[in-house]
Short mmCIF file of C-alpha atoms in Angstrom, two decimals:
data_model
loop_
_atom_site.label_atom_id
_atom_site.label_comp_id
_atom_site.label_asym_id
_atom_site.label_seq_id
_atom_site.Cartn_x
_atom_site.Cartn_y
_atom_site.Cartn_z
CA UNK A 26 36.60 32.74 -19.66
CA UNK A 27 32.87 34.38 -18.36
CA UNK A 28 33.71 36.30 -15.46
CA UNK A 29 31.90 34.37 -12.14
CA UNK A 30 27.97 35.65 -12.06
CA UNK A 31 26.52 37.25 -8.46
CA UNK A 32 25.71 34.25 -6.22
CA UNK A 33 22.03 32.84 -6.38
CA UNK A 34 20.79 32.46 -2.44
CA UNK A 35 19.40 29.10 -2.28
CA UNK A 36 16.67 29.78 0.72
CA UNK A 37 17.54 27.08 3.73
CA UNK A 38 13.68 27.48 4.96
CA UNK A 39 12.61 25.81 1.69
CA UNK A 40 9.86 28.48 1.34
CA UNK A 41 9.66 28.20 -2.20
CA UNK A 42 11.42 25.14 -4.24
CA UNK A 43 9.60 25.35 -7.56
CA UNK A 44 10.39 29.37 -7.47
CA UNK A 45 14.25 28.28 -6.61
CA UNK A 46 14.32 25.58 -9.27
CA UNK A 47 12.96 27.84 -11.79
CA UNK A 48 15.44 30.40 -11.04
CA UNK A 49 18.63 28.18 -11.34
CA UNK A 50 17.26 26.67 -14.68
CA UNK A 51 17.08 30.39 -15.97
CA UNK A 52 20.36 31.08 -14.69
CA UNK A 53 22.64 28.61 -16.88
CA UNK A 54 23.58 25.09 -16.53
CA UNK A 55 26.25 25.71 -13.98
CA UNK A 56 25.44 28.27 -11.48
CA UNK A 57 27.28 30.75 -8.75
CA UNK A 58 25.34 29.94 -5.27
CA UNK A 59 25.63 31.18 -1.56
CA UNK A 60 24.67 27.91 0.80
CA UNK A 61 24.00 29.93 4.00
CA UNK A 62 26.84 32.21 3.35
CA UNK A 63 29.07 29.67 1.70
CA UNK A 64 29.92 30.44 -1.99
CA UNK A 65 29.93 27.27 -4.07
CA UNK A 66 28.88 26.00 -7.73
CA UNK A 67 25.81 24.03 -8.58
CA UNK A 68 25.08 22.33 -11.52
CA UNK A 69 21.56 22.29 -13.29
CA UNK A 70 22.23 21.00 -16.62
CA UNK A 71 21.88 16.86 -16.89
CA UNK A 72 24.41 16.63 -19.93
CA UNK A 73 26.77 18.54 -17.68
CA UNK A 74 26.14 16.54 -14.18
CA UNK A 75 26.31 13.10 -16.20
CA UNK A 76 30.38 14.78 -17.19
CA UNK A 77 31.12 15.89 -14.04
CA UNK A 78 30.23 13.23 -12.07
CA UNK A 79 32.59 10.89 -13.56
CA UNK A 80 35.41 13.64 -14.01
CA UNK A 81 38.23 12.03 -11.38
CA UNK A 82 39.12 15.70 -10.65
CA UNK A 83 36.03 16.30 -8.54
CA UNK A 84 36.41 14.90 -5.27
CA UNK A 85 34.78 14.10 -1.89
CA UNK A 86 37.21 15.18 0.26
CA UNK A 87 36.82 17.98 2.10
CA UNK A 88 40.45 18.39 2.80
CA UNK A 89 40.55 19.76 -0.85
CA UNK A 90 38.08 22.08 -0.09
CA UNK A 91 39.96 25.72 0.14
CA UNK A 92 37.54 27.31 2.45
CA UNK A 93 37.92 24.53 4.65
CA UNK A 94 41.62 24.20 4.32
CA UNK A 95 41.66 28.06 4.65
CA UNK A 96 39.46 27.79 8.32
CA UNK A 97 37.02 30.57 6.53
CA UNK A 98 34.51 27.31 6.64
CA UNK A 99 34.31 25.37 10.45
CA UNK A 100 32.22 23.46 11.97
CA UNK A 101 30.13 26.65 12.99
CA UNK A 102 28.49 26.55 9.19
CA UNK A 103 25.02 24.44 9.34
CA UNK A 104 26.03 22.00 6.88
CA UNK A 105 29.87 21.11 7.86
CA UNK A 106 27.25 17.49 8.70
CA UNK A 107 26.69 17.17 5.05
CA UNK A 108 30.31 17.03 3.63
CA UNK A 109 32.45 16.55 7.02
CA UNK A 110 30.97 12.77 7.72
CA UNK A 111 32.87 9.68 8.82
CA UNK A 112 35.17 7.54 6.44
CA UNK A 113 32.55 5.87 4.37
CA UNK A 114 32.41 5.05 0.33
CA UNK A 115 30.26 8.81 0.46
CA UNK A 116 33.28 10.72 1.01
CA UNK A 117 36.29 8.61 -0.67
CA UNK A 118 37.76 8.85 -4.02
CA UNK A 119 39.45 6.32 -6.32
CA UNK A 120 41.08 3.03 -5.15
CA UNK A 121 39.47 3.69 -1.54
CA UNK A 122 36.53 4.10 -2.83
CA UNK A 123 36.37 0.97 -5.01
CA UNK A 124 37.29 -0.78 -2.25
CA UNK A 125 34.66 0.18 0.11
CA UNK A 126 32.25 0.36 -2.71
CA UNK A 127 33.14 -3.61 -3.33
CA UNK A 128 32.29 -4.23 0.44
CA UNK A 129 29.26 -3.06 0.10
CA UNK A 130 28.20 -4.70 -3.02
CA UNK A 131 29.40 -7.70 -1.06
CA UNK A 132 27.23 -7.19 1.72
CA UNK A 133 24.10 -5.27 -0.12
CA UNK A 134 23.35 -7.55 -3.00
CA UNK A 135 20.54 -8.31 -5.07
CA UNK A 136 19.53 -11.00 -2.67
CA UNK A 137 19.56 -9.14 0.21
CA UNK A 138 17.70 -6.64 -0.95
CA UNK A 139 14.74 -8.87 -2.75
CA UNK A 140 14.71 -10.74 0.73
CA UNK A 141 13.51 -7.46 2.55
CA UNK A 142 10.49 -7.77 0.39
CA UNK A 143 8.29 -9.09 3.10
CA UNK A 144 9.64 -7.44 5.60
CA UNK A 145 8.48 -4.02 3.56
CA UNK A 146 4.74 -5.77 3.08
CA UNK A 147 4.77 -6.82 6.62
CA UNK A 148 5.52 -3.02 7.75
CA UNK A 149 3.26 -1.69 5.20
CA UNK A 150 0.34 -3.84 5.22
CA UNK A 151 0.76 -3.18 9.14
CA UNK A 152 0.78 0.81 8.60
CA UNK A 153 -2.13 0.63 6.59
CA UNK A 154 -4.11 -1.39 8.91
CA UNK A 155 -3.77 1.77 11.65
CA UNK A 156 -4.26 3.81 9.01
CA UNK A 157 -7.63 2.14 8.35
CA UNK A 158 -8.15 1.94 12.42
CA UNK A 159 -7.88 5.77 12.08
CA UNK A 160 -10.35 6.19 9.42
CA UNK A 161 -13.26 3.86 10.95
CA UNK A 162 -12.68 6.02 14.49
CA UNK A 163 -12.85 9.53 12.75
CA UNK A 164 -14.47 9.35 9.06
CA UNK A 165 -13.14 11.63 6.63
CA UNK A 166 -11.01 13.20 9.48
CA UNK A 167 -7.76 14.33 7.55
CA UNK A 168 -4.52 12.26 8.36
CA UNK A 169 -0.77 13.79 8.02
CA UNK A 170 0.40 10.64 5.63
CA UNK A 171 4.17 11.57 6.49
CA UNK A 172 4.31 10.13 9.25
CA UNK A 173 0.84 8.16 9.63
CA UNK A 174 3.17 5.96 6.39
CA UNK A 175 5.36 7.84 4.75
CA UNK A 176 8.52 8.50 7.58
CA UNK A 177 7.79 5.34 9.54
CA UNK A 178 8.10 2.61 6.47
CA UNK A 179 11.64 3.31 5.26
CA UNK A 180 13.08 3.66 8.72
CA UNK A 181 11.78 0.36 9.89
CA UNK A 182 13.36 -1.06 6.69
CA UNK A 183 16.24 0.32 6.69
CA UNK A 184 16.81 -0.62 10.61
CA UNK A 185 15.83 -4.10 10.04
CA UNK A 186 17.78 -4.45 7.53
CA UNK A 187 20.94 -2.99 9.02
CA UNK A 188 20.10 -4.87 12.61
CA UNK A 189 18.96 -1.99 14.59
CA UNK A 190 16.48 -3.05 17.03
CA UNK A 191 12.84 -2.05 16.76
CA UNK A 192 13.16 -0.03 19.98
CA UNK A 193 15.67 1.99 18.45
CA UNK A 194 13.96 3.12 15.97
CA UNK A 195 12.15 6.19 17.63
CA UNK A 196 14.85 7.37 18.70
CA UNK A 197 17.11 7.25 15.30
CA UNK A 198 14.14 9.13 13.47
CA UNK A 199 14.45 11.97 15.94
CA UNK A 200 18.31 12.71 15.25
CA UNK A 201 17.77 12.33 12.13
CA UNK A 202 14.73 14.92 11.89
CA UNK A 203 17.16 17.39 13.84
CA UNK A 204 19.93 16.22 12.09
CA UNK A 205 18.04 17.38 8.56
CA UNK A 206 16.41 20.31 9.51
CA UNK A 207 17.98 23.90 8.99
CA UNK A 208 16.38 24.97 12.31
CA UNK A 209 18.26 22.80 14.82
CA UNK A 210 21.31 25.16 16.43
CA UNK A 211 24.22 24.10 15.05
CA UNK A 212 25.52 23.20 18.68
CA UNK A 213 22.77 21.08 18.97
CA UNK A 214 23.15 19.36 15.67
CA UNK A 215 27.27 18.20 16.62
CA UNK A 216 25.51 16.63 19.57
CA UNK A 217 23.14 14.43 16.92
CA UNK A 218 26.25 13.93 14.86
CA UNK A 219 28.05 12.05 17.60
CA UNK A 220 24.95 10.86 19.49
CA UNK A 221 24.47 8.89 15.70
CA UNK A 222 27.64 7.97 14.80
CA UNK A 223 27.83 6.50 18.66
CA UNK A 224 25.17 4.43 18.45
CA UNK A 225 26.29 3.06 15.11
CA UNK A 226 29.99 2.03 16.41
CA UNK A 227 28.65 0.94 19.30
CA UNK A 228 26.01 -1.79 17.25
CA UNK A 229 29.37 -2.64 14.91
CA UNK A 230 31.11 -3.89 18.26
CA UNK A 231 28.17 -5.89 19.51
CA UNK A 232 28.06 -7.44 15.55
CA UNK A 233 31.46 -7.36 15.68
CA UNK A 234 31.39 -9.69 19.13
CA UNK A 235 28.14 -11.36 17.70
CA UNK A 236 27.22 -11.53 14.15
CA UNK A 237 23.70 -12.07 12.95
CA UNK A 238 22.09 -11.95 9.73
CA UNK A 239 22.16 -8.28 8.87
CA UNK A 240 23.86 -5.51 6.60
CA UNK A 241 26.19 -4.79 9.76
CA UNK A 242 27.41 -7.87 10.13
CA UNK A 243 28.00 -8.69 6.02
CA UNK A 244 29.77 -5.70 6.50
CA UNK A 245 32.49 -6.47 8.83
CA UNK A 246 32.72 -9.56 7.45
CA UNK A 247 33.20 -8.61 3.74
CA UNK A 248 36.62 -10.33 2.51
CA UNK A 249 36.54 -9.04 -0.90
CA UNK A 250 38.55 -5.54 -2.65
CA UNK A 251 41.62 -5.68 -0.31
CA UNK A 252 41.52 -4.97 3.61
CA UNK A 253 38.64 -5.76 6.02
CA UNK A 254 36.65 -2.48 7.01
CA UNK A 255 37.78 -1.17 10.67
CA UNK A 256 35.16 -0.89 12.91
CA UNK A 257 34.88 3.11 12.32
CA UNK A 258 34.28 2.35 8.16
CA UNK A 259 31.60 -0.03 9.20
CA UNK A 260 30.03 2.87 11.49
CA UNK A 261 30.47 5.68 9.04
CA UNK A 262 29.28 3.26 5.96
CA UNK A 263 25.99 2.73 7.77
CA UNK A 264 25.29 6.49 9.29
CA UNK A 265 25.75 7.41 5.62
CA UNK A 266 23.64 4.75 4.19
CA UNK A 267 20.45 4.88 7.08
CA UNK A 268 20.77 9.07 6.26
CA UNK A 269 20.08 8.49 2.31
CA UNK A 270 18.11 5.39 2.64
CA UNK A 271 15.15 6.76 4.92
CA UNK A 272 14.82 9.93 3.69
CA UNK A 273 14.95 9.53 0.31
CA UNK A 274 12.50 6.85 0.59
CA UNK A 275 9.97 9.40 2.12
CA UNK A 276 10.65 11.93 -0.34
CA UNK A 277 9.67 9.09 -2.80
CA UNK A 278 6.60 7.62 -1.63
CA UNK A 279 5.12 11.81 -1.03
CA UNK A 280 6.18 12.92 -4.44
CA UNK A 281 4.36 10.03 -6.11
CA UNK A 282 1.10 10.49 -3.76
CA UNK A 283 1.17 14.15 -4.22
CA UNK A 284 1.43 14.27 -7.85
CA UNK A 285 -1.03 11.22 -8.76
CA UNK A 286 -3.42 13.01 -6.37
CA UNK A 287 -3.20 16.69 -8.38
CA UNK A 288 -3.35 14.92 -11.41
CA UNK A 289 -6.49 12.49 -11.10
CA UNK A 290 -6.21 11.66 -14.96
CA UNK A 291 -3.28 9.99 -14.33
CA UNK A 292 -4.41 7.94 -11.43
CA UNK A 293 -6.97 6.39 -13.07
CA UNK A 294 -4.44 5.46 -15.57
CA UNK A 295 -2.53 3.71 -12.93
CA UNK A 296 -5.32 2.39 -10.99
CA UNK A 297 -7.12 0.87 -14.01
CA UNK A 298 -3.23 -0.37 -15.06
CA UNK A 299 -2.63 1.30 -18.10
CA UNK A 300 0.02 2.67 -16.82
CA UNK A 301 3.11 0.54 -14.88
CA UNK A 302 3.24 1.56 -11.14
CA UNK A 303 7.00 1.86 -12.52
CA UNK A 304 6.46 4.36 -14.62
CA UNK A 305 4.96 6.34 -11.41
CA UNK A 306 8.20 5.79 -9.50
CA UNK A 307 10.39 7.25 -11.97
CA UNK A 308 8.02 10.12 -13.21
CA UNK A 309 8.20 11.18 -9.21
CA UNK A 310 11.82 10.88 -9.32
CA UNK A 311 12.28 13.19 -12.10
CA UNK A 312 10.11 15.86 -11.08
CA UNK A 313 10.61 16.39 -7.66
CA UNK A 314 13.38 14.15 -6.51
CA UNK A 315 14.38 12.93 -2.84
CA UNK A 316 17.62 15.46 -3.21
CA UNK A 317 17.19 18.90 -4.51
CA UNK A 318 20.58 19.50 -3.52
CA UNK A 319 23.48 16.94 -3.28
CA UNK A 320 26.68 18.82 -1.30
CA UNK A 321 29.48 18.08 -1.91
CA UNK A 322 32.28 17.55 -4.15
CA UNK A 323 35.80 19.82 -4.54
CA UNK A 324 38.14 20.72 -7.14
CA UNK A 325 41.62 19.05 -7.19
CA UNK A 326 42.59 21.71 -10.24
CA UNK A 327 40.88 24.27 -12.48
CA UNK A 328 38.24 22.46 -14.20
CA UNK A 329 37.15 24.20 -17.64
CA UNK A 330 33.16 23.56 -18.55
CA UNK A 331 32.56 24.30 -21.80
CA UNK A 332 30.05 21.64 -22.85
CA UNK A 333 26.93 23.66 -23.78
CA UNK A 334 28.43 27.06 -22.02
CA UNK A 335 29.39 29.26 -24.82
CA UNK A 336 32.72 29.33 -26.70
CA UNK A 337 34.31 30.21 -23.10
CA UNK A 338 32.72 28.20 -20.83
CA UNK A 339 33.48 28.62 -16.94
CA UNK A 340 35.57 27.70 -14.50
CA UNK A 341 35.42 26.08 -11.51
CA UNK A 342 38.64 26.72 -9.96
CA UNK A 343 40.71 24.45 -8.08
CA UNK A 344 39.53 23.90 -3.88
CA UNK A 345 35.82 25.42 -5.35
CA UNK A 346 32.89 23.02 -4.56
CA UNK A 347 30.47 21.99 -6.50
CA UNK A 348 26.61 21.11 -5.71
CA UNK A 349 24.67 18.40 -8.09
CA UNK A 350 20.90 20.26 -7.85
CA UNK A 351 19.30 17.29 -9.04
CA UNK A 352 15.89 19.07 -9.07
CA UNK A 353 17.10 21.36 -11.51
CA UNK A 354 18.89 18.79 -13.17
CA UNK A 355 15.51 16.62 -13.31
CA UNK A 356 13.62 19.60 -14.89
CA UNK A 357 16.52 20.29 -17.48
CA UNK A 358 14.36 21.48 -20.56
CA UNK A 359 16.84 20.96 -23.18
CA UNK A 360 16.96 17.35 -22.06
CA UNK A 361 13.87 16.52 -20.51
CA UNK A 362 11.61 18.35 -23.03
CA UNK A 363 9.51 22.15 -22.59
CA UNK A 364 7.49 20.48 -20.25
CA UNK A 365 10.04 19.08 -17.33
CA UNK A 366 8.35 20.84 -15.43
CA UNK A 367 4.87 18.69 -15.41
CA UNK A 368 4.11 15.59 -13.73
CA UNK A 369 3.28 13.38 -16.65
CA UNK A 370 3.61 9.04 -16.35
CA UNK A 371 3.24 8.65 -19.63
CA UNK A 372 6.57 10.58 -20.66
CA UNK A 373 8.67 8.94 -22.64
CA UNK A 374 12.44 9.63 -21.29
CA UNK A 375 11.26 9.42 -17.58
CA UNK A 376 13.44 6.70 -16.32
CA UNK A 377 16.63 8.69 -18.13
CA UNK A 378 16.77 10.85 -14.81
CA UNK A 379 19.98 10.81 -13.03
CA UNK A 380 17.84 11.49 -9.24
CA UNK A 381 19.48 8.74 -7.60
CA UNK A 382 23.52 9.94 -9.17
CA UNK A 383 25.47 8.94 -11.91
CA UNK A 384 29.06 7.89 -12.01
CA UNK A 385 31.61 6.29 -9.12
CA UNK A 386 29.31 7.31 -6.57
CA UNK A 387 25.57 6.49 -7.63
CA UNK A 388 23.33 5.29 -4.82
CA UNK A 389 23.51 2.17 -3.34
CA UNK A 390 20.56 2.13 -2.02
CA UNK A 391 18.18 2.80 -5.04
CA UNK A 392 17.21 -0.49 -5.93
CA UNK A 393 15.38 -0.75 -1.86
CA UNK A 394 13.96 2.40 -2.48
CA UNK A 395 12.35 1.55 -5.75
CA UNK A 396 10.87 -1.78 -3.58
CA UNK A 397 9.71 0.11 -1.00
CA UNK A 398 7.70 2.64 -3.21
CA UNK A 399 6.77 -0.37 -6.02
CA UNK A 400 4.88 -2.21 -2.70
CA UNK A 401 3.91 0.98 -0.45
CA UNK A 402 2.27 2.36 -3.30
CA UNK A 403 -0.06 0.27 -4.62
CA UNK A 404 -0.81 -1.13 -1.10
CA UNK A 405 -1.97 2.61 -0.59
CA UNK A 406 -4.41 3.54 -3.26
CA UNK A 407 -5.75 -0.35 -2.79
CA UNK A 408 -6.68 0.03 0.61
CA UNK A 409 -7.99 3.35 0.29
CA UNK A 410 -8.84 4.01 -3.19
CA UNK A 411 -10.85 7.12 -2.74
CA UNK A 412 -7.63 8.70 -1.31
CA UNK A 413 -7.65 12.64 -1.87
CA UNK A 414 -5.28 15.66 -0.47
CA UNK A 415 -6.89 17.21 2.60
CA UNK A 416 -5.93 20.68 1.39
CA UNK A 417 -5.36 22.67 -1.77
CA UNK A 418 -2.61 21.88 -2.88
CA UNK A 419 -0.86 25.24 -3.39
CA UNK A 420 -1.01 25.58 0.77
CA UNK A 421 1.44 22.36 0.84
CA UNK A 422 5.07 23.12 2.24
CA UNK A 423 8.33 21.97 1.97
CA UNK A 424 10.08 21.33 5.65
CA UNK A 425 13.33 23.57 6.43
CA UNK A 426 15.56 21.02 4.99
CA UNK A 427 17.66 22.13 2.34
CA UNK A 428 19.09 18.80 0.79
CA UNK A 429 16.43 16.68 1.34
CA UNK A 430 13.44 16.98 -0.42
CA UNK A 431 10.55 16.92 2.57
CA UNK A 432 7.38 17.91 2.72
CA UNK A 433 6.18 19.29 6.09
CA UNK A 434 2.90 17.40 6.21
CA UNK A 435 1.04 15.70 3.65
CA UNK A 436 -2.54 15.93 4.45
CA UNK A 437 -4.73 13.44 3.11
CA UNK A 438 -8.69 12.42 3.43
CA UNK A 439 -8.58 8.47 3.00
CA UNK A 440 -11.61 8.03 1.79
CA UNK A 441 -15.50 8.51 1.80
#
């Protein structure tokens, strides 16, 4: 078998994705990285993800994880948050998993989520209208879009439709900024992590006491797949779900506004609707998806990878964990074409992307997403249709958050 390749830093400041993304394409479809001085393997190819992410021997539990079995990984590393969570369908494997993943179908169906649709016009149409306030008070002043729109949309969503109150929400998009970002001291981070998952089991008892007409509630309730969620499923389900649904969201709605805006061709295309606000959505997703980096999943035995690798292949040995880069994977150029790379609605294979997962564990959450963006979107560029980036946009940055994919601002001149 090919001996393990030196370890590829992947840079927790974010300072330069496209550079990073580049890098891991050119370094093979599965790839040795360091994750803040953690050695793991990530996986760039989509032919390869699509394999592994339905091979049973790859697992979320971080009990199977040697380094953490070992104690050379504690909760000292920056992102034990991201793969030491709760009991939830996120971190579960095989008949667990399908029976958490039933109560959530259960409780997240197609109805549920088509009924948020007003809720998400109500919040945007009520975003935009401050937006507008701002422009008429300060004309072509610039406005940070994240969270003039962006950040405050999905949250409100996702609380309403989980039954968080509306004066909670503040307050849940600070831990969760601090929860993200690679700059909070890890001390200070543990305190988010159980500040969060407090507030969540806390809201399952009062639903518990008190149901209402919410994803909490539908939740404990569920009857179907075998036994009833406890109380600390219900919590962990929904810290999970709020952490992937809100962020992902905003990752969403900038990638589409920041690549119709460098590529004005295009908008017109969508504007004068030749082109399918759809096919927008799923370009974004491709290109520069809501998760550069998914962590984590471990091996139960040595897995050999041959597919595409050479006559050897590689290894991943067994307790070694493995990273899904799905911006990699989104710019694979032996599946995606020479020019993954581009922005370009009019491809072809852009809905083939695998941003939102493939396999067992494939997102909930994607079909609220997609509503959110398919109404925030077009609501945008209506009300302000001479909408144009504020700054060049080579001086736009990525935030320090290494598995999310989030801009730090995204300026924006509305219009005039």
């Amino acid at each position: 078998m090919n001996p393990s390749p030196p370890a590829l830093a992947i840079d927790p400041l974010v300072q330069d994705l496209d550079g990073e993304t580049a890098r891991l394409r050119a370094a093979g479809p599965i790839v040795r990285i360091d994750l803040l001085g953690v050695p793991a393997w990530t996986v760039t190819s989509q032919p390869v993800a699509r394999r592994l992410l339905t091979d049973s021997r790859l697992v979320k539990d971080i009990n199977r994880w040697g380094l953490f079995a070992s104690g050379e990984v504690t909760h000292a590393w920056p992102l034990i948050g991201m793969v030491d969570v709760p009991p939830s369908m996120f971190t579960t494997d095989g008949a667990e998993h399908r029976r958490l993943r039933t109560k959530i179908a259960q409780a997240l169906t197609a109805r549920r989520v088509e009924e948020l649709r007003p809720v998400v016009e109500r919040y945007t149409a009520q975003l935009l209208d401050e937006l507008a306030a701002q422009a008429k008070e300060a004309p072509g002043a610039a406005v940070d879009l994240k969270p003039a729109f962006a950040g405050p949309l999905p949250m409100a969503v996702v609380c309403s439709l989980m039954g968080v109150a509306e004066s909670g929400i503040p307050r849940q998009m600070e831990l969760w900024k601090a929860f993200f970002s690679t700059l909070t001291p890890q001390d200070e981070r543990l305190a988010v992590m159980a500040e969060i998952y407090g507030i969540f089991l806390g809201m399952v008892r009062e639903k518990k006491a008190a149901p209402g007409d919410d994803l909490t509630s539908a939740l404990i309730l569920a009857d179907e797949g075998g036994a009833p969620m406890s109380q600390e499923e219900v919590a962990g389900n929904l810290q999970s779900m709020i952490a992937a649904g809100h962020e992902t969201t905003i990752a969403l709605i900038l990638s589409a506004v920041r690549g119709l805006l460098t590529h004005p061709d295009q908008l017109a295309m969508v504007l004068d609707g030749s082109v399918a606000w759809e096919a927008v959505i799923e370009e974004a997703l491709r290109w520069d998806p809501p998760v550069p980096h998914l962590l984590m999943r471990f091996a139960t035995e040595d897995i050999v990878v041959a597919e595409n690798l050479g006559e050897d292949g590689f290894v991943i040995g067994k307790g070694e964990g493995v990273v899904m880069s799905y911006r990699a994977i989104g710019r694979d150029t032996d599946f995606h074409g020479q020019d993954a790379d581009s922005f370009d609605i009019t491809r072809a294979d852009a809905g083939r992307h695998i941003a939102f997962g493939h396999g067992p564990h494939i997102c909930p959450g994607a079909a609220l997403s997609r509503l959110e963006a398919a109404i925030a979107l077009p609501a945008l560029f209506a009300r302000f249709p001479g909408l144009r980036l504020a700054v060049p946009s080579e001086e736009l940055r990525n935030a320090p958050v290494l598995t999310q994919n989030d801009l730090e601002a995204l300026p924006v001149v509305l219009g005039g």
